[in-house]
PDB file of C-alpha atoms in Angstrom:
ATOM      1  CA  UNK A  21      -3.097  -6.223  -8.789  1.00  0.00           C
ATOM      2  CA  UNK A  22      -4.551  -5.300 -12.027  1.00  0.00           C
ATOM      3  CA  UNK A  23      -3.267  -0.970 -11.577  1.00  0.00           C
ATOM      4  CA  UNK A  24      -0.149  -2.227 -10.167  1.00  0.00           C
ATOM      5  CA  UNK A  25       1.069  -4.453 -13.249  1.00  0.00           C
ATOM      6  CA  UNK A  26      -0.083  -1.746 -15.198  1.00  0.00           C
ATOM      7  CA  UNK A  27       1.747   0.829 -13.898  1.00  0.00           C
ATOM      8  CA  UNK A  28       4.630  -0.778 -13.514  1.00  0.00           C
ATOM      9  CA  UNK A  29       3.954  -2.069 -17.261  1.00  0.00           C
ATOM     10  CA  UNK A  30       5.302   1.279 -18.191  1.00  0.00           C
ATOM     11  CA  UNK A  31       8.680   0.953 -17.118  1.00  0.00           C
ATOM     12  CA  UNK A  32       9.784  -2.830 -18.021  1.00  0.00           C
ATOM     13  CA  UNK A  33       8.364  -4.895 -19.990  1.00  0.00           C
ATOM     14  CA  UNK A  34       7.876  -8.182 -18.971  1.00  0.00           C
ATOM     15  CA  UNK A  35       7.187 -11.879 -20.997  1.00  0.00           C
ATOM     16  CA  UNK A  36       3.328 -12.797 -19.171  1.00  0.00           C
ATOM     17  CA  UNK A  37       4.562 -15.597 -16.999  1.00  0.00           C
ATOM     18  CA  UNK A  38       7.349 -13.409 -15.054  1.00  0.00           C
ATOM     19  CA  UNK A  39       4.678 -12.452 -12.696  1.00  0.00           C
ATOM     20  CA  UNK A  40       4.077 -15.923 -11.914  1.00  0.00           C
ATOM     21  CA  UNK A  41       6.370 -15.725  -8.652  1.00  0.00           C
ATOM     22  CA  UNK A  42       4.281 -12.339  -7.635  1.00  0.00           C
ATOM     23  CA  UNK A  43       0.710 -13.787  -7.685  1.00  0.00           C
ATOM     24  CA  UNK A  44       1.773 -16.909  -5.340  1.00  0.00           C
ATOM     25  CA  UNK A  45       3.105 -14.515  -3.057  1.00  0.00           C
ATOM     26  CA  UNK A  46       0.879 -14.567   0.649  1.00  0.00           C
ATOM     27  CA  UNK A  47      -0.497 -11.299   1.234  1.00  0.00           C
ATOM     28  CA  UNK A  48      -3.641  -9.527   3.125  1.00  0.00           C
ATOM     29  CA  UNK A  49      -6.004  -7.246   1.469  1.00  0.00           C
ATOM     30  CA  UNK A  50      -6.661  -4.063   4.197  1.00  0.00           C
ATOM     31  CA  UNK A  51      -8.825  -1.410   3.972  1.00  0.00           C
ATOM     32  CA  UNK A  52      -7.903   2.288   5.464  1.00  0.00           C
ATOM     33  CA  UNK A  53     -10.376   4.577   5.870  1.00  0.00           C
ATOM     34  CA  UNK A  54      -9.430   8.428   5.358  1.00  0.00           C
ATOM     35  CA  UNK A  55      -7.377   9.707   7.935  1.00  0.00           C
ATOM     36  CA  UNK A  56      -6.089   5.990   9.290  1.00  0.00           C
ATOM     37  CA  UNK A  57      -1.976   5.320   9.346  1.00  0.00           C
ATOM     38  CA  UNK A  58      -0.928   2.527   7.003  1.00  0.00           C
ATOM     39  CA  UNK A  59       2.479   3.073   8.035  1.00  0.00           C
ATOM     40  CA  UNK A  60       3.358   4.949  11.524  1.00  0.00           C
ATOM     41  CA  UNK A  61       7.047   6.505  12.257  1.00  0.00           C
ATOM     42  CA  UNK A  62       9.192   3.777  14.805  1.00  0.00           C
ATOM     43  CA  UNK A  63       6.921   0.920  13.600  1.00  0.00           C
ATOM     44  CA  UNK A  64       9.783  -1.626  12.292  1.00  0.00           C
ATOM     45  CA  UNK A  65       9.365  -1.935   8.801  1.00  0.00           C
ATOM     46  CA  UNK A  66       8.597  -5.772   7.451  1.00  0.00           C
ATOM     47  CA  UNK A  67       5.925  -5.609   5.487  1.00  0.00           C
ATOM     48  CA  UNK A  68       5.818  -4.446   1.778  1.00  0.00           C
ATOM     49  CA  UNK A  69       2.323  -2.208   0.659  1.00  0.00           C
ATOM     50  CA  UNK A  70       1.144  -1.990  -2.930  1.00  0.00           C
ATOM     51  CA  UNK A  71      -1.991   0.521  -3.019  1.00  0.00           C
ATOM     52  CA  UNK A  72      -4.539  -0.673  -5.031  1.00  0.00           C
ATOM     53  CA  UNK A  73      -6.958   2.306  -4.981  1.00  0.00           C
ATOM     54  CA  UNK A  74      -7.167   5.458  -3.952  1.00  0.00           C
ATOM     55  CA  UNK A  75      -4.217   8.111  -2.041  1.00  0.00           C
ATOM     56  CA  UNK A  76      -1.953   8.649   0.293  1.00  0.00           C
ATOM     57  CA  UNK A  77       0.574  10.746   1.656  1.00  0.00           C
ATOM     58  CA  UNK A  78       4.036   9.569   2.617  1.00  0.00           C
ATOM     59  CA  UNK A  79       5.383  12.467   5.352  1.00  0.00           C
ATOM     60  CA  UNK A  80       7.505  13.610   8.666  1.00  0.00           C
ATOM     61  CA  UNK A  81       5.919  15.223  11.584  1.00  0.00           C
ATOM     62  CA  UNK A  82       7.800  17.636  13.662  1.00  0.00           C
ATOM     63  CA  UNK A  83       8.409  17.597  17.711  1.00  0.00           C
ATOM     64  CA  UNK A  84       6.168  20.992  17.293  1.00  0.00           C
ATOM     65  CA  UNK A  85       3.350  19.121  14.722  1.00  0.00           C
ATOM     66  CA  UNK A  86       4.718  20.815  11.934  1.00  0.00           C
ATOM     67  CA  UNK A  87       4.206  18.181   8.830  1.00  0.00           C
ATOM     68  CA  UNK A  88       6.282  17.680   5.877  1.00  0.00           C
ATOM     69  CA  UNK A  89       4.716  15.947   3.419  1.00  0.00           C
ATOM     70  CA  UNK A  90       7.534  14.007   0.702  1.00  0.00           C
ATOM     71  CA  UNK A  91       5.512  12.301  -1.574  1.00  0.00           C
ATOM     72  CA  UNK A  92       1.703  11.487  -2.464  1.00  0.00           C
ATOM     73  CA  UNK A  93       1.125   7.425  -3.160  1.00  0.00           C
ATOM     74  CA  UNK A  94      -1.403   7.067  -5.858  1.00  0.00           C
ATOM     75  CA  UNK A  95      -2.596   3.651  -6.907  1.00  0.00           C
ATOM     76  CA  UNK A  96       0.222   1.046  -8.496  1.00  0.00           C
ATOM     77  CA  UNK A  97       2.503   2.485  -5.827  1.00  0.00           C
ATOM     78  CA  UNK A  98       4.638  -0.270  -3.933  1.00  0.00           C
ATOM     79  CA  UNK A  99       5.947   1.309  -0.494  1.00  0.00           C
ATOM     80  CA  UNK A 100       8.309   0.787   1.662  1.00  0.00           C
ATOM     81  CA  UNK A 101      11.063  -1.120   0.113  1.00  0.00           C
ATOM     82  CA  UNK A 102      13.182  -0.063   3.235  1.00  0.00           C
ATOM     83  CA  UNK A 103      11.678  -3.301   4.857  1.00  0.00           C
ATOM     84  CA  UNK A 104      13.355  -5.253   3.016  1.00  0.00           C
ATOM     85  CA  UNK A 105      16.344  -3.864   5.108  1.00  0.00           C
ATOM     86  CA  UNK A 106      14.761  -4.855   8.309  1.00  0.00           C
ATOM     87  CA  UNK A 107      14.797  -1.122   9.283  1.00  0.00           C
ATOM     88  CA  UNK A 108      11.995   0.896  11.459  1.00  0.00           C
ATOM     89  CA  UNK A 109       9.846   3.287   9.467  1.00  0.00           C
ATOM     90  CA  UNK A 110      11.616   6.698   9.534  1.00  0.00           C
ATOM     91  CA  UNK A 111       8.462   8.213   8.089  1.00  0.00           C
ATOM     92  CA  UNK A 112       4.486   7.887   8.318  1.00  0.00           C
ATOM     93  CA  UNK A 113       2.075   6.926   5.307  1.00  0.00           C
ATOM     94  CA  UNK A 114      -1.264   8.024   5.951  1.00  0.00           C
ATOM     95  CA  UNK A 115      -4.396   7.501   4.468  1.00  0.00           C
ATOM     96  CA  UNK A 116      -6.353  10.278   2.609  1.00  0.00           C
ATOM     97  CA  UNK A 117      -9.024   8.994   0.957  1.00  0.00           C
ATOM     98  CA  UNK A 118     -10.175   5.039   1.543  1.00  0.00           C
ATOM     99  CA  UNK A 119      -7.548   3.291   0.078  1.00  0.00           C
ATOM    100  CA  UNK A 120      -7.416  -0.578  -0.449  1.00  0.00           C
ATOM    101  CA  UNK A 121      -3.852  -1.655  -0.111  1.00  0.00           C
ATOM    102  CA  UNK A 122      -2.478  -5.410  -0.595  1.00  0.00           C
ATOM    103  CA  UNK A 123       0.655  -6.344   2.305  1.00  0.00           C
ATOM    104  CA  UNK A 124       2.703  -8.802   1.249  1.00  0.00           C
ATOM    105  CA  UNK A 125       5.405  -9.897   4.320  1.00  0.00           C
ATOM    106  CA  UNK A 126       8.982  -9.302   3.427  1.00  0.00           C
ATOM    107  CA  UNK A 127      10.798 -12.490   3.759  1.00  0.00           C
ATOM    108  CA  UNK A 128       8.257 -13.850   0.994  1.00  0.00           C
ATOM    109  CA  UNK A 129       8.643 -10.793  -1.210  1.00  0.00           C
ATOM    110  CA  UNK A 130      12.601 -10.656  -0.919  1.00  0.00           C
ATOM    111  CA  UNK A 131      12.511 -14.850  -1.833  1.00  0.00           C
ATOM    112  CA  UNK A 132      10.495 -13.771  -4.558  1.00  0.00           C
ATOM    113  CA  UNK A 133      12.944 -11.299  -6.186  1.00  0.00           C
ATOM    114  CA  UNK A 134      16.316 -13.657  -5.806  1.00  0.00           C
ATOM    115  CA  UNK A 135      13.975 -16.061  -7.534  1.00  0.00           C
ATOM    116  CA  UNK A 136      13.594 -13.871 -10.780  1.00  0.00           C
ATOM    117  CA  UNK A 137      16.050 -10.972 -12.019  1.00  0.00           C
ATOM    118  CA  UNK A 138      13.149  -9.516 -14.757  1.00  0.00           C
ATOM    119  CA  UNK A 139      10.967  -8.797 -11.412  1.00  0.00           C
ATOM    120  CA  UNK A 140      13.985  -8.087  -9.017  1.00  0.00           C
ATOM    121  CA  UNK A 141      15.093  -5.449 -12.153  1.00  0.00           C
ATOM    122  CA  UNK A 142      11.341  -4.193 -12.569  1.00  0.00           C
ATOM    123  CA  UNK A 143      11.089  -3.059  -8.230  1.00  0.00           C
ATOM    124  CA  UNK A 144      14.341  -1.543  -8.775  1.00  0.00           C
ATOM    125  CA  UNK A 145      13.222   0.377 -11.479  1.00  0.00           C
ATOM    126  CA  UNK A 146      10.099   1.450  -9.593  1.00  0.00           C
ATOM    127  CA  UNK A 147      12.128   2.475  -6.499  1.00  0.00           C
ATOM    128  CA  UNK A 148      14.496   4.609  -9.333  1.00  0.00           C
ATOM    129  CA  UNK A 149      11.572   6.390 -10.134  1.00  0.00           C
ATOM    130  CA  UNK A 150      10.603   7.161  -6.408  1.00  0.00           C
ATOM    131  CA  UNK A 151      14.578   8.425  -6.131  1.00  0.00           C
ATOM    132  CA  UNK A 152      14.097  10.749  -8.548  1.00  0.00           C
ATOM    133  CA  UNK A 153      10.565  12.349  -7.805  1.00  0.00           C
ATOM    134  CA  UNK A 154      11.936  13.232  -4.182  1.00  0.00           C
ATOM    135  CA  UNK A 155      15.521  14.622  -5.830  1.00  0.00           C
ATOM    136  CA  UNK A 156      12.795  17.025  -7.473  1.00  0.00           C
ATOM    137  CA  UNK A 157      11.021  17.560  -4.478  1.00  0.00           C
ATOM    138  CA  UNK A 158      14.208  19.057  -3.158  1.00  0.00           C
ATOM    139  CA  UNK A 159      14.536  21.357  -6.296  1.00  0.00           C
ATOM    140  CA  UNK A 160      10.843  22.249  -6.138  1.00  0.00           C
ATOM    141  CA  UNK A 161      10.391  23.465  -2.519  1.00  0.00           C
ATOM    142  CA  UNK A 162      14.291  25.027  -2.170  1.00  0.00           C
ATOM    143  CA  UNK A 163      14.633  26.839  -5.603  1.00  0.00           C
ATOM    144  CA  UNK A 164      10.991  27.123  -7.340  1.00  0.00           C
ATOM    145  CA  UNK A 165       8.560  29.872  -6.639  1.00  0.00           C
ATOM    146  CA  UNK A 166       5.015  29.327  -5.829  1.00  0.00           C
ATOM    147  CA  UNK A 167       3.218  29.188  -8.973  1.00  0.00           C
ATOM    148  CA  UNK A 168       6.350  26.881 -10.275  1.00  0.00           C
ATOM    149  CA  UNK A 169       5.787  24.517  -7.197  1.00  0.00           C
ATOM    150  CA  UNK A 170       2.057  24.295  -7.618  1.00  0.00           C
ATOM    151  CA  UNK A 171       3.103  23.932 -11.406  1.00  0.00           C
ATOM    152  CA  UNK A 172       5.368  21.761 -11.612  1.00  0.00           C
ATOM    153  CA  UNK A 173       3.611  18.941  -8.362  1.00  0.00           C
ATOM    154  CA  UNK A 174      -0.071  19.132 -10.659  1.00  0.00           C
ATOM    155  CA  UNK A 175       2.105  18.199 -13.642  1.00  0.00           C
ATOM    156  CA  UNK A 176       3.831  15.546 -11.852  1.00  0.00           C
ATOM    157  CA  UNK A 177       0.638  13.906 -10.005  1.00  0.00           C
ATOM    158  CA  UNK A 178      -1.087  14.354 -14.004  1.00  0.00           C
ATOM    159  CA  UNK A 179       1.233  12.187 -15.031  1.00  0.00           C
ATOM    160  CA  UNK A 180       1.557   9.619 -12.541  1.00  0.00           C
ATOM    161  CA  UNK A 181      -2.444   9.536 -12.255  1.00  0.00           C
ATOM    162  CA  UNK A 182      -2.250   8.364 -16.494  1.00  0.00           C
ATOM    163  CA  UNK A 183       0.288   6.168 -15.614  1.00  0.00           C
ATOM    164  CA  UNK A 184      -1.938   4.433 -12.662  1.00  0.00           C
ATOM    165  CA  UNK A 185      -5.221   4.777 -14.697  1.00  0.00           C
ATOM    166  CA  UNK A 186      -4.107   4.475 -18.556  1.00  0.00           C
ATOM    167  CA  UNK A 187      -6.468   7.444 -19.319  1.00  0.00           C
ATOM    168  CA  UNK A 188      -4.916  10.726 -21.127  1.00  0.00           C
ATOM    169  CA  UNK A 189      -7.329  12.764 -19.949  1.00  0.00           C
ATOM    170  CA  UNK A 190      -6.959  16.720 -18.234  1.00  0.00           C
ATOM    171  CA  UNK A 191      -8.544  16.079 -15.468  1.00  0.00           C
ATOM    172  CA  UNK A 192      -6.897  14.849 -12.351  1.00  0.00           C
ATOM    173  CA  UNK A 193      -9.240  14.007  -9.962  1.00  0.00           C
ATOM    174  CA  UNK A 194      -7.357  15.208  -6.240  1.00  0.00           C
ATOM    175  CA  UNK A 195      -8.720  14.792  -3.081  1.00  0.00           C
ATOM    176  CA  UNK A 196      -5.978  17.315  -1.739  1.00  0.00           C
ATOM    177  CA  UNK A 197      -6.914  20.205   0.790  1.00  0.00           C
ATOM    178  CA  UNK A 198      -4.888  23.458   0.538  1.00  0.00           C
ATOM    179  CA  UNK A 199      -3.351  22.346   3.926  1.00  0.00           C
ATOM    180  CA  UNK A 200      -1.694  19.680   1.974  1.00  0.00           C
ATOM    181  CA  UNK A 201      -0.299  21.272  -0.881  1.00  0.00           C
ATOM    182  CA  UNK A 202       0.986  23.215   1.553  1.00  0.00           C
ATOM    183  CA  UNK A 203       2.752  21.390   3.554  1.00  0.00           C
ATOM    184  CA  UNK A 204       4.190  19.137   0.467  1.00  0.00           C
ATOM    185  CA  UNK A 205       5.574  22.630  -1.313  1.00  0.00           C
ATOM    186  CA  UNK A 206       6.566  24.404   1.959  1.00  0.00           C
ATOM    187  CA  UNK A 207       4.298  27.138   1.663  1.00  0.00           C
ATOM    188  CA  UNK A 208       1.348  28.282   3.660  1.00  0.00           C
ATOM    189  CA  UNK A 209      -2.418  27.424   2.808  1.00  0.00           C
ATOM    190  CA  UNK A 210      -3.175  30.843   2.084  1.00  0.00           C
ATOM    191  CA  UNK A 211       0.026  31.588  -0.554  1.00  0.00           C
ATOM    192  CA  UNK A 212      -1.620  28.376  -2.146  1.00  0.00           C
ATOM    193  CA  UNK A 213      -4.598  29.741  -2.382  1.00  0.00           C
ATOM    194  CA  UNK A 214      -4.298  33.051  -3.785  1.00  0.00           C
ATOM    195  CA  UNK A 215      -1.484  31.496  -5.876  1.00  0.00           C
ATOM    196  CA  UNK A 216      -4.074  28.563  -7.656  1.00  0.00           C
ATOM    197  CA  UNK A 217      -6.830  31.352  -7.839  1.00  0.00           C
ATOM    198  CA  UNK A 218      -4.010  33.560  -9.802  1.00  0.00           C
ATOM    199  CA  UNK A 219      -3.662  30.060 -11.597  1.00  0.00           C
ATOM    200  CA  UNK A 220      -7.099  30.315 -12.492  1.00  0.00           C
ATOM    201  CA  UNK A 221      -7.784  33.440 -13.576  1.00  0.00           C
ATOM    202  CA  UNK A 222      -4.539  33.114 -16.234  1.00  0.00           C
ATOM    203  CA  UNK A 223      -6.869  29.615 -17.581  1.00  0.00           C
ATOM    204  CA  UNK A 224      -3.759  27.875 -16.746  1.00  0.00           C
ATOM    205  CA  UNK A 225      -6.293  25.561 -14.990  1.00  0.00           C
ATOM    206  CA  UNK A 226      -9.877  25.151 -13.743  1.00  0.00           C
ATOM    207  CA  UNK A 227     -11.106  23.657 -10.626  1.00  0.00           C
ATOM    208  CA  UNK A 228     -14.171  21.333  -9.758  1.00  0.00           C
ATOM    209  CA  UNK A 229     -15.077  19.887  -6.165  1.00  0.00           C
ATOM    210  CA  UNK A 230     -12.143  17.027  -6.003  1.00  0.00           C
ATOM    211  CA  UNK A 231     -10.919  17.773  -8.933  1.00  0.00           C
ATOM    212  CA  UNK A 232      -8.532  20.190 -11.332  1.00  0.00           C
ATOM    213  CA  UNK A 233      -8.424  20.344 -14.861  1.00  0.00           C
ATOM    214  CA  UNK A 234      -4.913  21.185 -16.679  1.00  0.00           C
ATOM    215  CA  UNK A 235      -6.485  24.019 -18.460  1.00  0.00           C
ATOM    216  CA  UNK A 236      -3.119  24.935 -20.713  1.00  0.00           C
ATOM    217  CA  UNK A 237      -1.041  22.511 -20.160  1.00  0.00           C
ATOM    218  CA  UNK A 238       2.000  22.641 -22.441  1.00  0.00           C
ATOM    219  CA  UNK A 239       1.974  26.501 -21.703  1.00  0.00           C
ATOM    220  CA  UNK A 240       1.788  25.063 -17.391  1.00  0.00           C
ATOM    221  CA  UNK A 241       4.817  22.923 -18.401  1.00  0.00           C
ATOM    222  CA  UNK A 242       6.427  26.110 -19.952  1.00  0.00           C
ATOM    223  CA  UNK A 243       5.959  28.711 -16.797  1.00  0.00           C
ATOM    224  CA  UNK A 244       6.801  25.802 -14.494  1.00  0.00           C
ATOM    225  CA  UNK A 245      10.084  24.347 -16.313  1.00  0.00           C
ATOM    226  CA  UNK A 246       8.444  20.749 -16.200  1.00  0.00           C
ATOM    227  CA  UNK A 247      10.531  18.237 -17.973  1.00  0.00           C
ATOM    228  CA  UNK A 248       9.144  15.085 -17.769  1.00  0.00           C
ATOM    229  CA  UNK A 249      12.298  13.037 -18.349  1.00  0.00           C
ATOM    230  CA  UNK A 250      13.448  12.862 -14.585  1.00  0.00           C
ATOM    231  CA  UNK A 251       9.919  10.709 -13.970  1.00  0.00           C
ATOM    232  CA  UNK A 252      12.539   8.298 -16.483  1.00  0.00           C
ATOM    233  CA  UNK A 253       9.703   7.071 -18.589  1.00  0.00           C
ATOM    234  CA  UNK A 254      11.836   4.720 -20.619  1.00  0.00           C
ATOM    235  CA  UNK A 255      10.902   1.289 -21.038  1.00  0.00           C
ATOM    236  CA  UNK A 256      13.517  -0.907 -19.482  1.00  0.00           C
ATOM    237  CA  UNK A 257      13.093  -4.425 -21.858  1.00  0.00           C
ATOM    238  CA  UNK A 258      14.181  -6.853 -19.753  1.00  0.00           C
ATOM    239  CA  UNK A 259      13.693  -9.734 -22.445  1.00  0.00           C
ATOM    240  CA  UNK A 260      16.823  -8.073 -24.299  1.00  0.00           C
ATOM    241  CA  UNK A 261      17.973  -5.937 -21.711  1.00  0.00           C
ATOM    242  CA  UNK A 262      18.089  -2.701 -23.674  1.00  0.00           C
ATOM    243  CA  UNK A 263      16.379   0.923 -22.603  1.00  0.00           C
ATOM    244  CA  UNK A 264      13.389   1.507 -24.907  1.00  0.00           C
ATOM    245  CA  UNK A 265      13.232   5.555 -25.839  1.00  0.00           C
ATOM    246  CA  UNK A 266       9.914   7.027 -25.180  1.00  0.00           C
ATOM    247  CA  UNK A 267       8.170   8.703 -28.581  1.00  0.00           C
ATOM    248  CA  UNK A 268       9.738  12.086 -28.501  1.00  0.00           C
ATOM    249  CA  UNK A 269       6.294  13.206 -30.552  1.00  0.00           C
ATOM    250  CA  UNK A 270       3.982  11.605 -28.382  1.00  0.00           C
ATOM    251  CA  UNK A 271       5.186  11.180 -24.988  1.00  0.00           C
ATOM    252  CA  UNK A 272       4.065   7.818 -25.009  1.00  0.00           C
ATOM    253  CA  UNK A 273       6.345   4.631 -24.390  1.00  0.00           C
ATOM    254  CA  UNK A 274       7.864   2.627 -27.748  1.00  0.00           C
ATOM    255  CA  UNK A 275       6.326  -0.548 -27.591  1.00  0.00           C
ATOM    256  CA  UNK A 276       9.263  -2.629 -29.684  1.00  0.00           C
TER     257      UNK A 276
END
């Protein structure tokens, strides 16, 4: 669970033994190969996921086979909190590259969190996070053009891949097809293309089988009106319950 109490290591901080509770919990390790549903539409929903490794793609499917993807899981991402409600899936999370995922059953997981407020606090903060990237999903695909949508989504998986891997590094290592950031940014695999190759030949960034490389970032962030601050990358300190700023000059989180 090593990338999940990392990531989530960003957001709250935590004394060591709060995640006592958490690594007692009964769960099952799966593997899903590429392609394979870890979470179908109508399935009822009572089990929790934490992806360990690799991606994912949380999306609807339309009576015509139309697909709208919401949201890519990368590793440290807990899914689907909504069984927690007892509810059916309203959604399908799909595998897209093998992806090792730990399932932990609900009724465990919610005795878990009415045993301790700092982790209760810490999911809650997670699921905050997941609130807000899909309020800017709405703003991306209904108001953005393409080169802001292709943008502003690279920028956003950037930062969420340093926040899984803890390396600042430019280059994001994406398994996506076209076809995907397509149908996550409501365009058409084509406009992508000739959009990223635009991208390309302005060095706003530079792609590699599997792989881009932020090029120009700060001038990306510019063009696409990224603002990191609705990802909410304040540390929540749960030991004195106060909101820890992140470093205005660095972009990385206080640590006191």
């Amino acid at each position: 669970m090593s990338v999940f109490k990392r990531r989530l290591a960003q957001y709250v901080q935590l004394e060591s033994d709060a995640w006592t509770l958490f690594d007692e919990l009964e769960r099952q390790d799966n593997v899903f190969r590429a392609g394979e549903d870890i979470i179908q539409a109508g399935e009822k929903a009572n089990e929790v996921f934490i992806l360990q490794s690799g991606w994912a793609i949380r999306y609807r499917l339309l009576e015509d086979g139309r697909r709208q993807i919401v949201n890519f899981m990368l590793p440290g991402d807990v899914f689907d909190l909504q069984a927690l409600a007892d509810l059916q899936a309203d959604h399908s999370v799909t595998a897209i590259t093998e992806c090792h995922v730990a399932i932990i059953p609900s009724n465990p997981f919610i005795a878990m969190l009415q045993g301790s407020g700092r982790l209760a606090s810490a999911f809650w903060w997670s699921a905050v996070q997941e609130e807000s990237i899909l309020r800017e999903q709405i703003v991306r695909i209904g108001r953005r053009s393409a080169r802001e949508r292709i943008g502003h989504l690279l920028l956003e998986l950037h930062r969420r891949y340093i926040g899984a891997t803890g390396d600042e590094v430019d280059r994001l290592n994406m398994p996506l097809t076209r076809a995907d950031i397509a149908d996550a940014l409501g365009l058409t695999p084509v406009h992508v293309s000739r959009t990223m190759s635009a991208m390309r030949r302005s060095g706003l960034i530079k792609e590699e089988k599997g792989s881009i490389t932020l090029e120009d970032r700060d001038r990306l962030a510019r063009l696409s009106y990224f603002d990191v601050d609705y990802l909410h990358l304040r540390k929540l300190n749960l030991l004195s319950a106060e909101v820890m700023p992140e470093d205005s000059a660095t972009g990385e989180l206080g640590d006191s």
